[in-house]
Structures are given as structure tokens and as C-alpha cells.
CSV table of C-alpha atoms and ligand atoms in Angstrom, one decimal:
chain,number,residue,atom,x,y,z
A,276,UNK,CA,155.5,99.3,3.9
A,277,UNK,CA,157.2,96.4,5.7
A,278,UNK,CA,156.6,92.8,4.8
A,279,UNK,CA,156.8,90.7,7.9
A,280,UNK,CA,156.8,86.9,7.7
A,281,UNK,CA,156.4,84.6,10.8
A,282,UNK,CA,156.5,80.9,10.9
A,283,UNK,CA,153.8,79.5,13.1
A,284,UNK,CA,154.5,75.8,12.4
A,285,UNK,CA,156.8,73.8,10.1
A,286,UNK,CA,157.0,70.1,9.6
A,287,UNK,CA,155.0,66.9,9.2
A,288,UNK,CA,152.9,67.8,12.3
A,289,UNK,CA,151.7,71.1,10.8
A,290,UNK,CA,152.6,74.0,8.6
A,291,UNK,CA,151.5,77.6,8.7
A,292,UNK,CA,153.3,80.7,7.6
A,293,UNK,CA,152.0,84.2,8.2
A,294,UNK,CA,152.7,87.2,6.0
A,295,UNK,CA,151.8,90.7,7.1
A,296,UNK,CA,152.0,94.1,5.4
A,297,UNK,CA,150.2,97.3,6.4
A,298,UNK,CA,146.9,96.2,8.0
A,299,UNK,CA,146.7,93.0,5.9
A,300,UNK,CA,147.7,89.4,6.7
A,301,UNK,CA,147.6,86.2,4.8
A,302,UNK,CA,148.3,82.6,5.9
A,303,UNK,CA,150.2,80.2,3.6
A,304,UNK,CA,148.8,76.8,4.7
A,305,UNK,CA,147.1,76.2,8.0
A,306,UNK,CA,147.9,72.6,9.0
A,307,UNK,CA,147.5,73.2,12.8
A,308,UNK,CA,144.4,73.0,15.0
A,309,UNK,CA,142.0,75.9,15.0
A,310,UNK,CA,142.6,76.7,18.7
A,311,UNK,CA,146.3,76.8,18.2
A,312,UNK,CA,146.3,79.1,15.2
A,313,UNK,CA,143.8,81.4,16.9
A,314,UNK,CA,146.1,81.7,19.9
A,315,UNK,CA,149.2,82.2,17.7
A,316,UNK,CA,147.5,84.9,15.7
A,317,UNK,CA,146.1,86.7,18.7
A,318,UNK,CA,149.4,86.6,20.4
A,319,UNK,CA,150.7,88.6,17.4
A,320,UNK,CA,148.0,91.1,17.7
A,321,UNK,CA,146.0,89.8,14.7
A,322,UNK,CA,142.3,89.3,15.0
A,323,UNK,CA,141.7,86.1,13.0
A,324,UNK,CA,138.8,87.7,11.1
A,325,UNK,CA,141.2,90.3,9.6
A,326,UNK,CA,143.2,87.6,7.8
A,327,UNK,CA,142.5,88.3,4.1
A,328,UNK,CA,143.0,84.7,2.8
A,329,UNK,CA,144.5,81.3,3.4
A,330,UNK,CA,146.6,80.2,0.5
A,331,UNK,CA,146.9,76.4,0.2
A,332,UNK,CA,149.9,74.7,-1.3
A,333,UNK,CA,148.3,71.2,-1.5
A,334,UNK,CA,145.7,69.0,0.2
A,335,UNK,CA,147.9,67.0,2.6
A,336,UNK,CA,146.7,67.2,6.2
A,337,UNK,CA,149.8,68.8,7.6
A,338,UNK,CA,149.0,71.8,5.4
A,339,UNK,CA,145.3,72.0,5.6
A,340,UNK,CA,144.2,70.5,8.9
A,341,UNK,CA,142.9,73.7,10.5
A,342,UNK,CA,142.3,75.7,7.3
A,343,UNK,CA,138.6,74.9,6.8
A,344,UNK,CA,137.7,75.4,10.5
A,345,UNK,CA,139.5,78.8,10.5
A,346,UNK,CA,137.9,79.8,7.2
A,347,UNK,CA,134.5,78.8,8.4
A,348,UNK,CA,134.6,80.5,11.8
A,349,UNK,CA,136.0,83.8,10.6
A,350,UNK,CA,134.7,83.9,7.0
A,351,UNK,CA,138.2,83.9,5.5
A,352,UNK,CA,138.5,83.0,1.8
A,353,UNK,CA,140.7,80.1,0.8
A,354,UNK,CA,142.8,80.3,-2.3
A,355,UNK,CA,144.0,77.2,-4.2
A,356,UNK,CA,144.1,75.8,-7.7
A,357,UNK,CA,141.3,73.7,-9.2
A,358,UNK,CA,142.8,70.3,-8.6
A,359,UNK,CA,143.5,71.0,-4.9
A,360,UNK,CA,140.0,72.3,-4.6
A,361,UNK,CA,138.6,69.1,-6.1
A,362,UNK,CA,140.8,67.0,-3.8
A,363,UNK,CA,139.4,68.9,-0.8
A,364,UNK,CA,135.9,69.2,-2.1
A,365,UNK,CA,134.2,67.7,1.0
A,366,UNK,CA,136.3,69.6,3.5
A,367,UNK,CA,135.8,72.9,1.8
A,368,UNK,CA,132.1,72.5,1.0
A,369,UNK,CA,130.2,75.7,1.7
A,370,UNK,CA,133.3,77.8,2.1
A,371,UNK,CA,134.4,80.8,-0.1
A,372,UNK,CA,137.2,79.4,-2.3
A,373,UNK,CA,138.9,81.5,-5.0
A,374,UNK,CA,140.5,79.3,-7.6
A,375,UNK,CA,144.0,80.6,-8.6
A,376,UNK,CA,145.3,78.7,-11.7
A,377,UNK,CA,148.9,77.7,-11.4
A,378,UNK,CA,151.3,80.4,-12.4
A,379,UNK,CA,148.7,83.1,-12.4
A,380,UNK,CA,148.8,86.2,-10.2
A,381,UNK,CA,146.2,87.7,-7.9
A,382,UNK,CA,145.9,90.7,-5.6
A,383,UNK,CA,145.0,89.9,-2.1
A,384,UNK,CA,144.7,93.1,-0.1
A,385,UNK,CA,148.1,94.8,-0.4
A,386,UNK,CA,149.8,91.5,-1.4
A,387,UNK,CA,150.6,90.4,-4.9
A,388,UNK,CA,150.4,86.6,-5.0
A,389,UNK,CA,151.5,84.0,-7.6
A,390,UNK,CA,151.9,80.3,-7.5
A,391,UNK,CA,154.3,77.9,-9.2
A,392,UNK,CA,154.1,74.2,-9.7
A,393,UNK,CA,156.0,71.7,-7.5
A,394,UNK,CA,156.7,68.0,-7.9
A,395,UNK,CA,155.1,66.2,-5.0
A,396,UNK,CA,152.6,63.3,-4.7
A,397,UNK,CA,149.5,65.5,-4.4
A,398,UNK,CA,146.8,66.6,-6.9
A,399,UNK,CA,148.6,69.8,-8.1
A,400,UNK,CA,151.0,71.0,-5.5
A,401,UNK,CA,152.4,74.6,-5.7
A,402,UNK,CA,154.7,77.0,-4.1
A,403,UNK,CA,153.9,80.7,-3.7
A,404,UNK,CA,155.5,84.1,-4.2
A,405,UNK,CA,153.9,86.7,-1.9
A,406,UNK,CA,155.1,90.3,-2.5
A,407,UNK,CA,154.3,93.6,-0.7
A,408,UNK,CA,156.1,96.9,-0.3
A,409,UNK,CA,158.8,95.9,-2.8
A,410,UNK,CA,159.8,92.7,-0.9
A,411,UNK,CA,159.0,89.1,-1.8
A,412,UNK,CA,158.6,85.9,0.1
A,413,UNK,CA,158.9,82.7,-1.9
A,414,UNK,CA,157.9,79.4,-0.4
A,415,UNK,CA,158.6,75.8,-1.7
A,416,UNK,CA,157.9,73.1,0.8
A,417,UNK,CA,156.8,69.5,0.0
A,418,UNK,CA,158.7,68.7,-3.2
A,419,UNK,CA,160.6,65.6,-4.1
A,420,UNK,CA,162.7,67.1,-6.8
A,421,UNK,CA,163.1,70.5,-8.5
A,422,UNK,CA,163.4,71.9,-12.0
A,423,UNK,CA,163.6,75.2,-13.9
A,424,UNK,CA,160.1,76.1,-12.8
A,425,UNK,CA,161.1,75.8,-9.1
A,426,UNK,CA,164.2,77.9,-9.6
A,427,UNK,CA,162.2,80.6,-11.5
A,428,UNK,CA,159.5,80.5,-8.7
A,429,UNK,CA,162.1,81.2,-6.0
A,430,UNK,CA,164.4,83.5,-7.9
A,431,UNK,CA,164.9,87.1,-6.8
A,432,UNK,CA,162.9,86.7,-3.6
A,433,UNK,CA,164.2,88.3,-0.4
A,434,UNK,CA,163.1,85.5,1.9
A,435,UNK,CA,163.1,81.9,0.8
A,436,UNK,CA,161.3,79.2,2.7
A,437,UNK,CA,162.5,75.9,1.3
A,438,UNK,CA,162.2,72.4,2.5
A,439,UNK,CA,165.2,70.5,3.9
A,440,UNK,CA,163.1,67.5,4.9
A,441,UNK,CA,165.6,64.7,5.7
A,442,UNK,CA,169.1,63.5,5.8
A,443,UNK,CA,169.7,60.7,3.4
A,444,UNK,CA,171.7,58.6,5.8
A,445,UNK,CA,169.3,59.1,8.8
A,446,UNK,CA,166.4,58.1,6.5
A,447,UNK,CA,168.3,55.0,5.3
A,448,UNK,CA,169.1,53.8,8.8
A,449,UNK,CA,165.9,55.0,10.4
A,450,UNK,CA,162.8,53.0,11.4
A,451,UNK,CA,160.5,53.9,8.5
A,452,UNK,CA,159.3,50.9,6.4
A,453,UNK,CA,161.0,50.5,3.1
A,454,UNK,CA,158.0,51.6,1.0
A,455,UNK,CA,157.7,54.9,3.0
A,456,UNK,CA,161.4,55.5,2.7
A,457,UNK,CA,161.1,55.1,-1.1
A,458,UNK,CA,158.1,57.5,-1.1
A,459,UNK,CA,160.0,60.2,0.9
A,460,UNK,CA,163.2,60.1,-1.2
A,461,UNK,CA,161.4,59.6,-4.5
A,462,UNK,CA,161.0,62.4,-7.1
A,463,UNK,CA,157.5,63.2,-5.8
A,464,UNK,CA,158.4,63.0,-2.1
A,465,UNK,CA,160.5,65.4,-0.1
A,466,UNK,CA,163.8,67.2,-0.6
A,467,UNK,CA,166.8,66.0,1.5
A,468,UNK,CA,169.4,68.4,2.7
A,469,UNK,CA,171.7,67.9,-0.3
A,470,UNK,CA,168.9,68.5,-2.8
A,471,UNK,CA,167.9,71.6,-0.9
A,472,UNK,CA,171.5,72.9,-1.0
A,473,UNK,CA,171.6,72.2,-4.8
A,474,UNK,CA,168.4,74.0,-5.4
A,475,UNK,CA,169.5,77.0,-3.3
A,476,UNK,CA,172.8,77.1,-5.2
A,477,UNK,CA,170.9,77.5,-8.5
A,478,UNK,CA,168.5,80.1,-7.1
A,479,UNK,CA,170.9,82.4,-5.2
A,480,UNK,CA,174.1,82.3,-7.2
A,481,UNK,CA,175.0,86.0,-6.9
A,482,UNK,CA,172.6,87.4,-4.3
A,483,UNK,CA,172.6,87.8,-0.6
A,484,UNK,CA,169.3,86.2,0.6
A,485,UNK,CA,167.7,85.1,3.8
A,486,UNK,CA,166.7,81.4,3.8
A,487,UNK,CA,164.6,79.5,6.2
A,488,UNK,CA,165.1,75.7,6.0
A,489,UNK,CA,161.6,74.3,6.5
A,490,UNK,CA,159.6,71.1,7.0
A,491,UNK,CA,162.4,69.2,8.8
A,492,UNK,CA,161.5,65.6,9.6
A,493,UNK,CA,161.5,64.9,13.4
A,494,UNK,CA,162.9,61.4,12.9
A,495,UNK,CA,165.2,61.7,9.9
A,496,UNK,CA,166.8,65.1,10.3
A,497,UNK,CA,168.3,67.5,12.9
A,498,UNK,CA,168.6,71.2,12.7
A,499,UNK,CA,172.4,71.1,12.9
A,500,UNK,CA,172.5,68.2,10.3
A,501,UNK,CA,170.3,70.2,7.9
A,502,UNK,CA,172.4,73.4,8.3
A,503,UNK,CA,175.7,71.5,7.8
A,504,UNK,CA,174.4,69.5,4.9
A,505,UNK,CA,173.0,72.5,3.0
A,506,UNK,CA,176.1,74.6,3.8
A,507,UNK,CA,178.4,71.9,2.5
A,508,UNK,CA,176.6,71.9,-0.9
A,509,UNK,CA,176.6,75.7,-1.1
A,510,UNK,CA,180.3,75.8,-0.2
A,511,UNK,CA,181.2,73.4,-3.0
A,512,UNK,CA,179.1,75.5,-5.4
A,513,UNK,CA,180.8,78.6,-4.3
A,514,UNK,CA,177.7,80.3,-2.9
A,515,UNK,CA,178.6,82.0,0.4
A,516,UNK,CA,176.2,84.9,0.9
A,517,UNK,CA,173.1,83.2,2.1
A,518,UNK,CA,171.8,83.7,5.7
A,519,UNK,CA,170.4,80.3,6.7
A,520,UNK,CA,168.1,79.6,9.6
A,521,UNK,CA,166.2,76.4,10.5
A,522,UNK,CA,162.5,76.7,11.3
A,523,UNK,CA,161.3,75.0,14.6
A,524,UNK,CA,158.4,72.6,14.3
A,525,UNK,CA,156.1,74.7,16.4
A,526,UNK,CA,156.3,78.3,17.5
A,527,UNK,CA,155.4,79.2,21.1
A,528,UNK,CA,153.6,82.2,22.6
A,529,UNK,CA,156.7,83.8,24.0
A,530,UNK,CA,159.0,86.6,22.8
A,531,UNK,CA,161.3,85.2,20.3
A,532,UNK,CA,159.2,82.1,20.1
A,533,UNK,CA,158.3,82.4,16.4
A,534,UNK,CA,160.9,83.1,13.8
A,535,UNK,CA,160.1,86.4,12.2
A,536,UNK,CA,161.5,88.3,9.2
A,537,UNK,CA,161.1,91.9,8.4
A,538,UNK,CA,161.8,93.4,5.0
A,539,UNK,CA,163.0,96.7,6.5
A,540,UNK,CA,165.6,94.9,8.6
A,541,UNK,CA,166.8,93.3,5.5
A,542,UNK,CA,167.0,96.7,3.8
A,543,UNK,CA,168.8,98.1,6.8
A,544,UNK,CA,171.3,95.3,6.7
A,545,UNK,CA,172.0,95.9,3.0
A,546,UNK,CA,172.6,99.6,3.7
A,547,UNK,CA,175.2,98.6,6.3
A,548,UNK,CA,177.4,96.7,3.9
B,249,ZN,ZN1,154.0,68.5,4.3
B,250,ZN,ZN1,152.7,66.9,1.2
């Protein structure tokens, strides 16, 4: 069974990641409008009602904006922890919500799902590990700093989706008010390119792994800047075997329009070397 991961949207204007295996699919966050996510799913041959669950990382709008509407229209269960559920109580009223305590595991169709705690200014933000067919996706977006829990949450995954939100210098010279700058670069804000590289160097010391750099700021980062910044840190740390890609903010309905990852292609690649 192949695990396929597709990025539908990534960044402060919306986040949604689709994982598919066998006939099952789950969304990790749904921070894009209902009509957009419907279109993006259908383009990929997925009837929205067949999505088994929407996993929520935290309650911020760029992660949940379309989640309740999608869940309501297609009767899709939502999965989140108790504090996130409380923070979204009004939005999720009347919907099927399965509470997954942080660090516990659950089976969702063919997927094995587990969460791990992140440091971010939300009620109880988490990252997720989603496994199927012997392959694992690990996601950590929206975190201002990282620790051993973050490293453990990401370790041994085959595809990592990790935030590289901003470039420190672009943030400093940019137009954001001082208070917002402080929030973004604080320990409960967002990871910059250097911090992302440092985190990856601790997670992937001796493994060849695919990495998607996610949640890039439109104003205070650039794809090339993110790649160069992360690569510089990895080089200094002596980590050279990561395959890095930058996620676009929005995927489009066109061939090649959405970054996709297939676990069997990864296995094929490994067999070639
Ligand atoms: Zn976000
Ligand atoms: Zn957030």
C-alpha cells in the first residue's frame, strides 16, 4: 500500500495537507475555503465524503477556516485534542469531534495517527505522525521553538513537513509592527529558516529523508532564501542527505500543480542507491 501526501495549501493564508492510502484519505488541517478544498479534492479524484477525518493541529484560522464547513457538509469527523476542541467550541458545535489526547495514537481507516505537542501561541498545538503501508509522514508547522518532544515526533519519518516561516533579516527590516515581529520570532511564534535547519539537523542526522519546507511567510521569506538558509545550517552540521523542497502557498488544479509524495517512489529511490 502506497502512502501519498499532497499539499493543497501552505502558509498564513491557509494550510491543508492530504494523506491517502488504499481507498482512505485524511486531511491535516483545512484552512482554506470550502469551495476551494472541494475543488482540489475532486481534481484528485477524491469525493469529499470519503475523507475519513480532518486532523486539526490548532485553532488558528489559517488551519481551520474551512474545516467545520467541510465536516458539516460531508459528515466528516474532526480529530483534535480537548483544549483545541474547547477553543473551537462554537465553530464545531453540532459536529462529530473525536478527542485525541496529545501523544496518544488512533486508527483512522488504514492510517495510524499520533500527535505530539508543539510550542506555539495556541491552546494546545500539536504536530502529527500519520503512517500507512510502512511509511510515515510527520508534520510540524506553527512552532516558535523546538525541543526533544519535537525531535522525537519527527524522528524516523519518511516525509517531514516542517515550518520554515521567515528569514530573520527580512523580518527585521520588513513592515510588520514591532509587537508582531516579537510575536513571530518569539518562542511561541514561528520557526525561522535557521531554526528549521537546526531542528532538521537533529532529526535526520544519519538518514536520507524527504523534507517539505512549509508555511513560508509571503512578506518575510522567499523560497530560495528558505532553501539556502536551511541548507547552510545543515551543511555546517554535516547533514547532507536530505531532499529539500519548498511548498507553494496554494496548489492549483493543473498537472504538477500540487506537490505530491509517494512512499513507493521513495522505496524505489532507495533501491537504486
Ligand atoms: Zn499557521
Ligand atoms: Zn498558528
